[in-house]
Amino acid sequence: MVPHLVTALNGPLLDLEKKILEATPAIERWFRLEWQEHTPPFYCSVDLRNAGFKLAPVDTNLFPGGFNNLASEMLPLAVQAAMAAIEKYCPDAKNLLLIPESHTRNVFYLQNIARMMQIFRQTGLNVRLGSLSADITEPTPIDLPDGSQLVLEPLERSANGRRLGLKNFDPCTILLNNDLSAGIPAILEDLNEQTLLPPLHAGWALRRKSNHFHAYDEVVKKFAKMVDIDPWMLNPYFAKCKDVNFQERTGEDALVATVDTILAKIRKKYKEYGIKEKPFVIVKADAGTYGMGIMTVHDSSEVRDLNRKQRNKMSVVKDGMEVRDVIVQEGVYTFEQINESVAEPVVYMIDRYVVGGFYRVHEDRGVDENLNAPGMHFVPLAFAQQHAVPDMKAKPGTAAPNRFYMYGVVARLALLAASLELEKTDPNPEVY
Amino acid sequence: MVPHLVTALNGPLLDLEKKILEATPAIERWFRLEWQEHTPPFYCSVDLRNAGFKLAPVDTNLFPGGFNNLASEMLPLAVQAAMAAIEKYCPDAKNLLLIPESHTRNVFYLQNIARMMQIFRQTGLNVRLGSLSADITEPTPIDLPDGSQLVLEPLERSANGRRLGLKNFDPCTILLNNDLSAGIPAILEDLNEQTLLPPLHAGWALRRKSNHFHAYDEVVKKFAKMVDIDPWMLNPYFAKCKDVNFQERTGEDALVATVDTILAKIRKKYKEYGIKEKPFVIVKADAGTYGMGIMTVHDSSEVRDLNRKQRNKMSVVKDGMEVRDVIVQEGVYTFEQINESVAEPVVYMIDRYVVGGFYRVHEDRGVDENLNAPGMHFVPLAFAQQHAVPDMKAKPGTAAPNRFYMYGVVARLALLAASLELEKTDPNPEVY
C-alpha cells in the first residue's frame, strides 16, 4: 500500500489520522475497486498541507519534476511501479522517448531527468531525450555535476508524418515531463500510433485547477462517507472566479465577493470544530504552475489594496502565460516543521503506487504561505528504520504506526481525482 | 525489473552474463508479452546453481518458506508486488486466510509466516492463520522469539458448506503456504466461491518435477533463441524414470541406463565447451521437496551400490510420501562461495516481480551437492550500496553492473515455466 517513511510528526496520533489508519483494509479495498474503473495518470506528485485537524492536497502535478529528491532507497519501488505502468500501456515497448522541459539548464531539474532515465532504463527500456526547443538542432550533451551526461536530441516526425521520434530512434511510448504551459506544439499533435503519456490535455495549455478540484470534491465525498468523516477534513473549500485582470482591475468585485464567501465558510467550520487559527484563502491562477501567480489573503480588502508589484506578480505565470481565471481556495496551515522551518510533504506516485516522498522546506515562509518559491529546499523521506515492519496488529509498543500512510491515502485521492479530471476533460474520449 | 542486490560474484562478467545484460530491453519486453499470455503463480522461490559457464534453476518452489530470510529493506517491494497480485485475483478482498504447514514449531518457518502476514497486512488486508492440523481445535497462540505472537485457528466450512474460513472470519482469498505433500485434505476441496492460491494441483500431492522441467525446456528454447545462446547454458538435461523402488530394487536397470545417457550427454557438452569439470547427475523424487530424496551420482554404478541407509533415504520424502518416480537431472556445480562455504542463490518472486533473494550456504557440503539440508544457513542479499543506481548506460566505471539481474532473469524463466506447468496440469481448466 504505502511505504513506511519517517515523517516530521511526533505528537500523538490525531483523530483523523487514527480513523484513517484503522480503516486501512476498507480504504485499500476501495482504492483497488476504483482503479478497476479509472486509469491513474502515468505519474503524479501531490503537495500536501497538514494542519493536524485537516490534511489536504493543494497541488496535483502531472509532470513531476523532483524524482531526484526521493531517497535513493526508494528507487526499486519506483522501478517496479514503472514496470506495472509500462506493462499496462505498452507491453511491447522497447524504446521510450522522454520530453523534458525546454530552455532549462537548472541542474536540479536535469538531475530529475537523469533519475527518471535511470528508473525507466531499469525497467528494461532504451531511453532517450527529445527536446521541444528550437535551439536543439543536433544531439547536445549536457554535463551533470556527478560526471554523468544527458544528451538532448531534436525531435523529428517520421517520413510519413505519423510517428514522432529521434534520428534512428522510433519509440513506442513518449513520456512528457514538459507541462506544455507555452501551448501544445504542432509536433506533438495527431500522434495516433504511439502512446503519449500523459495525454496532451493534461498539460497546462488546456488543464485547469478548477476541473481538478471539482473532481476531487467528488472523490472525497465518496471516500469520506466510507470512512465516516467530514469531507472537509480532507478538502479545502474553493470557488472559481472568471475573467480577473489584476493589471486592469477588472473582475475585482467578484473576486472580493468570492474571497468573502470562502472566508465565511471556513470561519463557520473553524467554529464548529473549535479551531482557533485565523482563516485565510489562497488566490491562484486556474492554469498556473511552478508556484507562480499565488497569494495568501486573510481579508478581502487585501485584494483591492494590491500594489503594482503584487499585481504584476499575479498577472503572469510560467512561460509568460497571462492569468485570466483564478481560483480562491481555503488556505490550509502546515504545522509540520523540519529544523524549525515550515515544511510540507510532497508524495510521488507512479501508476497507482506511492513510490516515495520528500518535504519541501522553506526557511523564510510562514505556516500560511506557499512554500513552492525560490529559497525552498528538499528533505527526502527515508524508510522508517525499525527492526520490525510497522504492523497495526503488532504487540503494543513494538511497532510505530505508519504516519506516512495518511499522506499516501490523501495523495492517492488526488491521483484518483486527476484520473476523473482527465476522463472528463478528454477532447477525444474515443481515442483515449 | 530486478532490484540490484549484492551477489557473491566478483570476477569479470562472464560471456553468458554479458550477453544477458546486453539484451535487457529485449528480455524485459519478452517477459511483458509472455505475462500477457500466462498468469504467474501467486508467489514462487527458485533455487539457482551458478557454474559460471551455466546458470540453472534446480528447484521451483510454489510454497516459498523463507520470506524471513529476505533483507528487511526488500519489504516495500514485496508489499507493492503483493498489491498487484491481490488486485489481479480479488480486488474486492478484505480478508486473507493463510494456511501454513501443519505440525511445525520450527521457529524459522514460523518467522516466515509472521513475515508473510506483515506483507499482506501492509497491502491493507486482514490476515489470519488457519491450520490444517487436527490438533488445532481452538485458537492457539505461539510465541515468537521477537516477542510477537502467531495465532493458529481451526479451519471451518460455512454452514452451507460452500466457503472456508475461521470462526467470525470469512476470507475472499485463501493463500496456501502448505505444499500438500500429505495429500489434498477434504476441507480444501470444492471451494468454488473463494480464490485458492496457488491452486490445489500446485501442491506436491499432484505436482511433478518432470512436468515443471518439461515446461522449462519449452520456455528456455524460446528465450535462448531470442538472446542467441545455447539453451543448455540455462537448462540442465533431465529424464524421468518411472516405477523405481529403491528398497525392492525394482526399476534399477532403467535408472542406471538413464544415468548413463544423461552423463554421456553432459560429457559431450563439456567437451564442446572445453569444460574440465567432472560431469554428475542428481537423482531425485519426482514429487519430493524439502531437500529430501536427493542424491548426487558421478557414475551409474553408484546407483547399484547404494547401501541400506542410502536406500532408506531415497525411498521416503516429506510426510512419509513414498518415492516411486524419480528424475535424473544434470548436476550443475555451484561456484559461488560465501566465507569459503558453498552457496547457491535463492530468488523470491511475488506475482511477476522479483522481490529479493538470499544465499543458501552450507559449510559441510561440496560444489556438487544438494545444499538444502540440515546445517544450511541463509545470508540475505542486500541492495547494492552505491551512490548511483546501476545503469548500463552510465559512464564506464561509474556504476557496477547488476549481476543479480541474470539471477532474476533465470528465476523468472522458471516462474514462467511454472505458469505453463500449472496451465497444462490443471484438472479443471474451465474453472481455472
CSV table of N, CA, C and O in Angstrom, one decimal, chain B residues 229-319:
chain,number,residue,atom,x,y,z
B,229,ILE,N,21.6,-17.8,-27.5
B,229,ILE,CA,22.6,-18.6,-26.7
B,229,ILE,C,22.2,-20.0,-26.9
B,229,ILE,O,21.0,-20.3,-27.3
B,230,ASP,N,23.1,-20.9,-26.5
B,230,ASP,CA,22.7,-22.4,-26.5
B,230,ASP,C,21.8,-22.6,-25.2
B,230,ASP,O,22.2,-22.2,-24.1
B,231,PRO,N,20.6,-23.1,-25.4
B,231,PRO,CA,19.7,-23.3,-24.3
B,231,PRO,C,20.3,-24.1,-23.2
B,231,PRO,O,19.9,-23.9,-22.0
B,232,TRP,N,21.2,-24.9,-23.5
B,232,TRP,CA,21.9,-25.7,-22.5
B,232,TRP,C,22.5,-24.9,-21.4
B,232,TRP,O,22.6,-25.3,-20.2
B,233,MET,N,22.9,-23.6,-21.8
B,233,MET,CA,23.6,-22.7,-20.8
B,233,MET,C,22.7,-22.4,-19.6
B,233,MET,O,23.2,-22.0,-18.5
B,234,LEU,N,21.4,-22.6,-19.8
B,234,LEU,CA,20.4,-22.2,-18.8
B,234,LEU,C,19.6,-23.4,-18.3
B,234,LEU,O,18.7,-23.3,-17.5
B,235,ASN,N,19.9,-24.6,-19.0
B,235,ASN,CA,18.9,-25.7,-18.8
B,235,ASN,C,19.7,-27.0,-18.6
B,235,ASN,O,20.3,-27.5,-19.5
B,236,PRO,N,19.5,-27.6,-17.5
B,236,PRO,CA,20.2,-28.9,-17.3
B,236,PRO,C,19.4,-30.0,-18.0
B,236,PRO,O,18.1,-30.0,-18.0
B,237,TYR,N,20.1,-31.0,-18.6
B,237,TYR,CA,19.4,-32.2,-19.1
B,237,TYR,C,18.6,-32.9,-18.0
B,237,TYR,O,19.1,-32.9,-16.9
B,238,PHE,N,17.5,-33.5,-18.4
B,238,PHE,CA,16.9,-34.3,-17.4
B,238,PHE,C,16.1,-35.4,-18.1
B,238,PHE,O,15.8,-35.3,-19.3
B,239,ALA,N,15.7,-36.5,-17.4
B,239,ALA,CA,14.9,-37.5,-17.9
B,239,ALA,C,14.1,-38.1,-16.7
B,239,ALA,O,14.6,-38.1,-15.6
B,240,LYS,N,12.9,-38.6,-17.0
B,240,LYS,CA,12.1,-39.2,-15.9
B,240,LYS,C,12.3,-40.7,-15.9
B,240,LYS,O,12.4,-41.3,-17.0
B,241,CYS,N,12.3,-41.3,-14.7
B,241,CYS,CA,12.4,-42.8,-14.6
B,241,CYS,C,11.2,-43.2,-13.8
B,241,CYS,O,11.0,-42.8,-12.6
B,242,LYS,N,10.3,-44.0,-14.4
B,242,LYS,CA,9.1,-44.4,-13.6
B,242,LYS,C,9.3,-45.7,-12.8
B,242,LYS,O,10.2,-46.5,-13.1
B,243,ASP,N,8.5,-45.8,-11.8
B,243,ASP,CA,8.4,-47.0,-11.0
B,243,ASP,C,9.8,-47.5,-10.5
B,243,ASP,O,10.2,-48.7,-10.7
B,244,VAL,N,10.5,-46.7,-9.9
B,244,VAL,CA,11.7,-47.1,-9.2
B,244,VAL,C,11.4,-47.3,-7.8
B,244,VAL,O,10.8,-46.5,-7.1
B,245,ASN,N,11.8,-48.5,-7.3
B,245,ASN,CA,11.7,-48.8,-5.9
B,245,ASN,C,13.0,-49.1,-5.3
B,245,ASN,O,13.6,-50.2,-5.6
B,246,PHE,N,13.6,-48.2,-4.5
B,246,PHE,CA,14.9,-48.4,-4.0
B,246,PHE,C,15.1,-49.5,-3.0
B,246,PHE,O,16.1,-50.1,-2.9
B,247,GLN,N,14.0,-49.7,-2.3
B,247,GLN,CA,14.0,-50.8,-1.3
B,247,GLN,C,14.0,-52.2,-1.9
B,247,GLN,O,14.8,-53.0,-1.6
B,248,GLU,N,13.1,-52.3,-2.9
B,248,GLU,CA,12.9,-53.6,-3.5
B,248,GLU,C,13.8,-53.8,-4.8
B,248,GLU,O,13.7,-54.8,-5.4
B,249,ARG,N,14.6,-52.7,-5.1
B,249,ARG,CA,15.5,-52.7,-6.2
B,249,ARG,C,14.8,-53.0,-7.5
B,249,ARG,O,15.4,-53.7,-8.4
B,250,THR,N,13.6,-52.5,-7.7
B,250,THR,CA,13.0,-52.7,-9.0
B,250,THR,C,13.2,-51.4,-9.7
B,250,THR,O,13.3,-50.3,-9.1
B,251,GLY,N,13.2,-51.5,-11.0
B,251,GLY,CA,13.4,-50.3,-11.9
B,251,GLY,C,14.8,-49.8,-11.9
B,251,GLY,O,15.2,-48.8,-12.5
B,252,GLU,N,15.7,-50.6,-11.3
B,252,GLU,CA,17.1,-50.2,-11.1
B,252,GLU,C,17.9,-50.1,-12.5
B,252,GLU,O,18.6,-49.2,-12.7
B,253,ASP,N,17.6,-51.1,-13.3
B,253,ASP,CA,18.3,-51.1,-14.6
B,253,ASP,C,18.0,-49.9,-15.5
B,253,ASP,O,18.8,-49.3,-16.1
B,254,ALA,N,16.7,-49.6,-15.5
B,254,ALA,CA,16.2,-48.4,-16.3
B,254,ALA,C,16.9,-47.2,-15.7
B,254,ALA,O,17.3,-46.3,-16.5
B,255,LEU,N,17.0,-47.1,-14.4
B,255,LEU,CA,17.6,-45.9,-13.8
B,255,LEU,C,19.1,-45.8,-14.1
B,255,LEU,O,19.6,-44.7,-14.5
B,256,VAL,N,19.8,-46.9,-14.1
B,256,VAL,CA,21.2,-47.0,-14.4
B,256,VAL,C,21.4,-46.5,-15.9
B,256,VAL,O,22.2,-45.7,-16.2
B,257,ALA,N,20.5,-47.0,-16.8
B,257,ALA,CA,20.6,-46.6,-18.2
B,257,ALA,C,20.4,-45.1,-18.4
B,257,ALA,O,21.1,-44.5,-19.1
B,258,THR,N,19.4,-44.6,-17.6
B,258,THR,CA,19.1,-43.2,-17.8
B,258,THR,C,20.3,-42.3,-17.3
B,258,THR,O,20.7,-41.3,-17.9
B,259,VAL,N,20.8,-42.7,-16.1
B,259,VAL,CA,22.0,-42.0,-15.6
B,259,VAL,C,23.1,-42.0,-16.6
B,259,VAL,O,23.7,-41.0,-16.9
B,260,ASP,N,23.4,-43.2,-17.3
B,260,ASP,CA,24.4,-43.3,-18.3
B,260,ASP,C,24.1,-42.3,-19.4
B,260,ASP,O,25.0,-41.6,-19.9
B,261,THR,N,22.9,-42.3,-19.9
B,261,THR,CA,22.5,-41.5,-21.0
B,261,THR,C,22.8,-40.0,-20.7
B,261,THR,O,23.4,-39.3,-21.5
B,262,ILE,N,22.3,-39.6,-19.5
B,262,ILE,CA,22.4,-38.1,-19.2
B,262,ILE,C,23.9,-37.8,-19.0
B,262,ILE,O,24.4,-36.8,-19.5
B,263,LEU,N,24.7,-38.7,-18.4
B,263,LEU,CA,26.1,-38.4,-18.2
B,263,LEU,C,26.8,-38.3,-19.5
B,263,LEU,O,27.7,-37.4,-19.7
B,264,ALA,N,26.4,-39.1,-20.5
B,264,ALA,CA,27.0,-39.1,-21.8
B,264,ALA,C,26.7,-37.7,-22.5
B,264,ALA,O,27.6,-37.1,-23.1
B,265,LYS,N,25.5,-37.3,-22.3
B,265,LYS,CA,25.1,-36.0,-23.0
B,265,LYS,C,25.9,-34.9,-22.4
B,265,LYS,O,26.3,-33.9,-23.1
B,266,ILE,N,26.0,-34.9,-21.0
B,266,ILE,CA,26.8,-33.8,-20.4
B,266,ILE,C,28.2,-33.8,-20.9
B,266,ILE,O,28.8,-32.8,-21.2
B,267,ARG,N,28.8,-35.1,-20.9
B,267,ARG,CA,30.2,-35.2,-21.3
B,267,ARG,C,30.4,-34.5,-22.7
B,267,ARG,O,31.4,-33.8,-22.9
B,268,LYS,N,29.5,-34.8,-23.6
B,268,LYS,CA,29.6,-34.2,-24.9
B,268,LYS,C,29.6,-32.7,-24.9
B,268,LYS,O,30.4,-32.0,-25.5
B,269,LYS,N,28.7,-32.1,-24.1
B,269,LYS,CA,28.6,-30.7,-23.9
B,269,LYS,C,29.9,-30.1,-23.3
B,269,LYS,O,30.4,-29.1,-23.7
B,270,TYR,N,30.3,-30.8,-22.3
B,270,TYR,CA,31.5,-30.3,-21.6
B,270,TYR,C,32.7,-30.3,-22.6
B,270,TYR,O,33.5,-29.3,-22.6
B,271,LYS,N,32.7,-31.3,-23.5
B,271,LYS,CA,33.8,-31.4,-24.5
B,271,LYS,C,33.7,-30.2,-25.4
B,271,LYS,O,34.6,-29.5,-25.7
B,272,GLU,N,32.4,-30.0,-25.9
B,272,GLU,CA,32.2,-28.9,-26.8
B,272,GLU,C,32.7,-27.5,-26.3
B,272,GLU,O,33.2,-26.7,-27.1
B,273,TYR,N,32.4,-27.3,-25.0
B,273,TYR,CA,32.8,-26.0,-24.5
B,273,TYR,C,34.2,-26.0,-23.7
B,273,TYR,O,34.5,-25.1,-23.0
B,274,GLY,N,34.9,-27.2,-23.8
B,274,GLY,CA,36.2,-27.2,-23.1
B,274,GLY,C,36.1,-27.1,-21.6
B,274,GLY,O,37.0,-26.6,-21.0
B,275,ILE,N,35.0,-27.7,-21.0
B,275,ILE,CA,34.8,-27.6,-19.6
B,275,ILE,C,35.5,-28.9,-19.0
B,275,ILE,O,35.3,-30.0,-19.4
B,276,LYS,N,36.4,-28.6,-18.0
B,276,LYS,CA,37.2,-29.6,-17.4
B,276,LYS,C,36.6,-30.3,-16.2
B,276,LYS,O,37.2,-31.3,-15.7
B,277,GLU,N,35.5,-29.9,-15.7
B,277,GLU,CA,34.9,-30.5,-14.5
B,277,GLU,C,34.4,-31.9,-14.8
B,277,GLU,O,34.2,-32.3,-16.0
B,278,LYS,N,34.1,-32.6,-13.7
B,278,LYS,CA,33.6,-34.0,-13.9
B,278,LYS,C,32.1,-33.9,-13.9
B,278,LYS,O,31.4,-33.4,-13.0
B,279,PRO,N,31.5,-34.5,-15.0
B,279,PRO,CA,30.0,-34.5,-15.0
B,279,PRO,C,29.4,-35.3,-13.9
B,279,PRO,O,30.0,-36.2,-13.4
B,280,PHE,N,28.2,-34.8,-13.5
B,280,PHE,CA,27.5,-35.6,-12.5
B,280,PHE,C,26.0,-35.4,-12.7
B,280,PHE,O,25.6,-34.4,-13.4
B,281,VAL,N,25.2,-36.2,-12.1
B,281,VAL,CA,23.8,-36.1,-12.1
B,281,VAL,C,23.2,-36.0,-10.7
B,281,VAL,O,23.8,-36.5,-9.8
B,282,ILE,N,22.0,-35.5,-10.6
B,282,ILE,CA,21.2,-35.5,-9.4
B,282,ILE,C,20.0,-36.4,-9.6
B,282,ILE,O,19.3,-36.3,-10.6
B,283,VAL,N,19.9,-37.4,-8.7
B,283,VAL,CA,18.7,-38.3,-8.8
B,283,VAL,C,17.7,-37.8,-7.7
B,283,VAL,O,18.2,-37.7,-6.6
B,284,LYS,N,16.5,-37.5,-8.1
B,284,LYS,CA,15.6,-37.0,-7.0
B,284,LYS,C,14.2,-37.4,-7.3
B,284,LYS,O,13.8,-37.7,-8.5
B,285,ALA,N,13.4,-37.5,-6.2
B,285,ALA,CA,12.0,-37.9,-6.3
B,285,ALA,C,11.2,-36.9,-7.2
B,285,ALA,O,11.4,-35.7,-7.1
B,286,ASP,N,10.4,-37.5,-8.1
B,286,ASP,CA,9.6,-36.6,-9.0
B,286,ASP,C,8.6,-35.7,-8.2
B,286,ASP,O,8.2,-34.7,-8.7
B,287,ALA,N,8.2,-36.2,-7.0
B,287,ALA,CA,7.2,-35.4,-6.3
B,287,ALA,C,7.8,-35.1,-4.9
B,287,ALA,O,7.0,-35.1,-3.9
B,288,GLY,N,9.0,-34.8,-4.8
B,288,GLY,CA,9.6,-34.6,-3.4
B,288,GLY,C,10.0,-33.1,-3.2
B,288,GLY,O,10.1,-32.4,-4.1
B,289,THR,N,10.1,-32.8,-2.0
B,289,THR,CA,10.5,-31.5,-1.6
B,289,THR,C,11.3,-31.5,-0.3
B,289,THR,O,11.7,-32.5,0.2
B,290,TYR,N,11.6,-30.3,0.2
B,290,TYR,CA,12.3,-30.2,1.4
B,290,TYR,C,13.7,-30.7,1.4
B,290,TYR,O,14.3,-31.1,2.4
B,291,GLY,N,14.3,-30.9,0.2
B,291,GLY,CA,15.6,-31.4,0.0
B,291,GLY,C,15.7,-32.9,0.4
B,291,GLY,O,16.8,-33.4,0.6
B,292,MET,N,14.6,-33.5,0.4
B,292,MET,CA,14.6,-34.9,0.8
B,292,MET,C,14.6,-35.8,-0.5
B,292,MET,O,14.0,-35.3,-1.5
B,293,GLY,N,15.1,-37.0,-0.4
B,293,GLY,CA,15.1,-37.9,-1.6
B,293,GLY,C,15.9,-37.4,-2.7
B,293,GLY,O,15.5,-37.4,-3.9
B,294,ILE,N,17.1,-37.0,-2.4
B,294,ILE,CA,18.0,-36.4,-3.4
B,294,ILE,C,19.4,-37.0,-3.3
B,294,ILE,O,19.9,-37.1,-2.2
B,295,MET,N,20.0,-37.5,-4.4
B,295,MET,CA,21.4,-37.9,-4.3
B,295,MET,C,22.2,-37.4,-5.5
B,295,MET,O,21.7,-37.3,-6.6
B,296,THR,N,23.5,-37.3,-5.3
B,296,THR,CA,24.5,-36.9,-6.3
B,296,THR,C,25.1,-38.2,-6.8
B,296,THR,O,25.6,-39.0,-6.1
B,297,VAL,N,25.2,-38.3,-8.2
B,297,VAL,CA,25.8,-39.5,-8.8
B,297,VAL,C,26.8,-39.1,-9.8
B,297,VAL,O,26.4,-38.4,-10.8
B,298,HIS,N,28.0,-39.6,-9.7
B,298,HIS,CA,29.0,-39.4,-10.7
B,298,HIS,C,29.1,-40.5,-11.7
B,298,HIS,O,29.7,-40.3,-12.8
B,299,ASP,N,28.7,-41.7,-11.3
B,299,ASP,CA,28.8,-42.9,-12.2
B,299,ASP,C,27.6,-43.8,-11.9
B,299,ASP,O,27.2,-44.0,-10.7
B,300,SER,N,27.1,-44.4,-12.9
B,300,SER,CA,25.8,-45.2,-12.8
B,300,SER,C,26.0,-46.3,-11.8
B,300,SER,O,25.0,-46.8,-11.2
B,301,SER,N,27.2,-46.8,-11.6
B,301,SER,CA,27.4,-47.9,-10.7
B,301,SER,C,27.0,-47.5,-9.3
B,301,SER,O,26.6,-48.4,-8.5
B,302,GLU,N,27.1,-46.2,-9.0
B,302,GLU,CA,26.8,-45.8,-7.6
B,302,GLU,C,25.3,-46.1,-7.3
B,302,GLU,O,24.9,-46.3,-6.2
B,303,VAL,N,24.5,-46.1,-8.4
B,303,VAL,CA,23.1,-46.4,-8.2
B,303,VAL,C,22.8,-47.8,-7.7
B,303,VAL,O,22.0,-48.1,-6.8
B,304,ARG,N,23.6,-48.7,-8.3
B,304,ARG,CA,23.5,-50.2,-7.9
B,304,ARG,C,24.1,-50.4,-6.5
B,304,ARG,O,23.7,-51.3,-5.8
B,305,ASP,N,25.1,-49.6,-6.2
B,305,ASP,CA,25.9,-49.9,-4.9
B,305,ASP,C,25.4,-49.2,-3.7
B,305,ASP,O,26.1,-49.1,-2.7
B,306,LEU,N,24.1,-48.7,-3.8
B,306,LEU,CA,23.6,-48.0,-2.6
B,306,LEU,C,23.5,-48.9,-1.4
B,306,LEU,O,23.1,-50.1,-1.5
B,307,ASN,N,23.9,-48.4,-0.2
B,307,ASN,CA,23.8,-49.3,1.0
B,307,ASN,C,22.4,-49.1,1.6
B,307,ASN,O,21.6,-48.3,1.1
B,308,ARG,N,22.1,-49.8,2.6
B,308,ARG,CA,20.7,-49.8,3.1
B,308,ARG,C,20.3,-48.4,3.6
B,308,ARG,O,19.2,-48.0,3.3
B,309,LYS,N,21.2,-47.7,4.2
B,309,LYS,CA,20.8,-46.4,4.7
B,309,LYS,C,20.5,-45.4,3.5
B,309,LYS,O,19.5,-44.7,3.6
B,310,GLN,N,21.3,-45.5,2.5
B,310,GLN,CA,21.0,-44.7,1.3
B,310,GLN,C,19.7,-45.0,0.7
B,310,GLN,O,19.0,-44.2,0.3
B,311,ARG,N,19.4,-46.3,0.6
B,311,ARG,CA,18.2,-46.8,0.0
B,311,ARG,C,17.0,-46.3,0.8
B,311,ARG,O,16.0,-45.8,0.3
B,312,ASN,N,17.1,-46.3,2.2
B,312,ASN,CA,16.0,-45.8,3.0
B,312,ASN,C,15.8,-44.3,2.7
B,312,ASN,O,14.7,-43.8,2.6
B,313,LYS,N,16.9,-43.6,2.6
B,313,LYS,CA,16.9,-42.1,2.5
B,313,LYS,C,16.2,-41.8,1.1
B,313,LYS,O,15.5,-40.8,1.1
B,314,MET,N,16.4,-42.6,0.1
B,314,MET,CA,15.8,-42.3,-1.2
B,314,MET,C,14.4,-42.7,-1.3
B,314,MET,O,13.7,-42.4,-2.3
B,315,SER,N,13.9,-43.5,-0.4
B,315,SER,CA,12.6,-44.1,-0.5
B,315,SER,C,11.4,-43.3,-0.1
B,315,SER,O,10.3,-43.4,-0.5
B,316,VAL,N,11.7,-42.4,0.9
B,316,VAL,CA,10.6,-41.7,1.5
B,316,VAL,C,11.0,-40.2,1.5
B,316,VAL,O,12.1,-39.8,1.8
B,317,VAL,N,10.0,-39.4,1.2
B,317,VAL,CA,10.2,-37.9,1.3
B,317,VAL,C,9.3,-37.4,2.3
B,317,VAL,O,8.8,-38.1,3.2
B,318,LYS,N,9.0,-36.1,2.3
B,318,LYS,CA,8.3,-35.4,3.3
B,318,LYS,C,6.9,-36.0,3.6
B,318,LYS,O,6.3,-36.5,2.7
B,319,ASP,N,6.5,-36.0,4.8
B,319,ASP,CA,5.2,-36.5,5.3
B,319,ASP,C,5.1,-38.0,4.9
B,319,ASP,O,4.0,-38.5,4.7
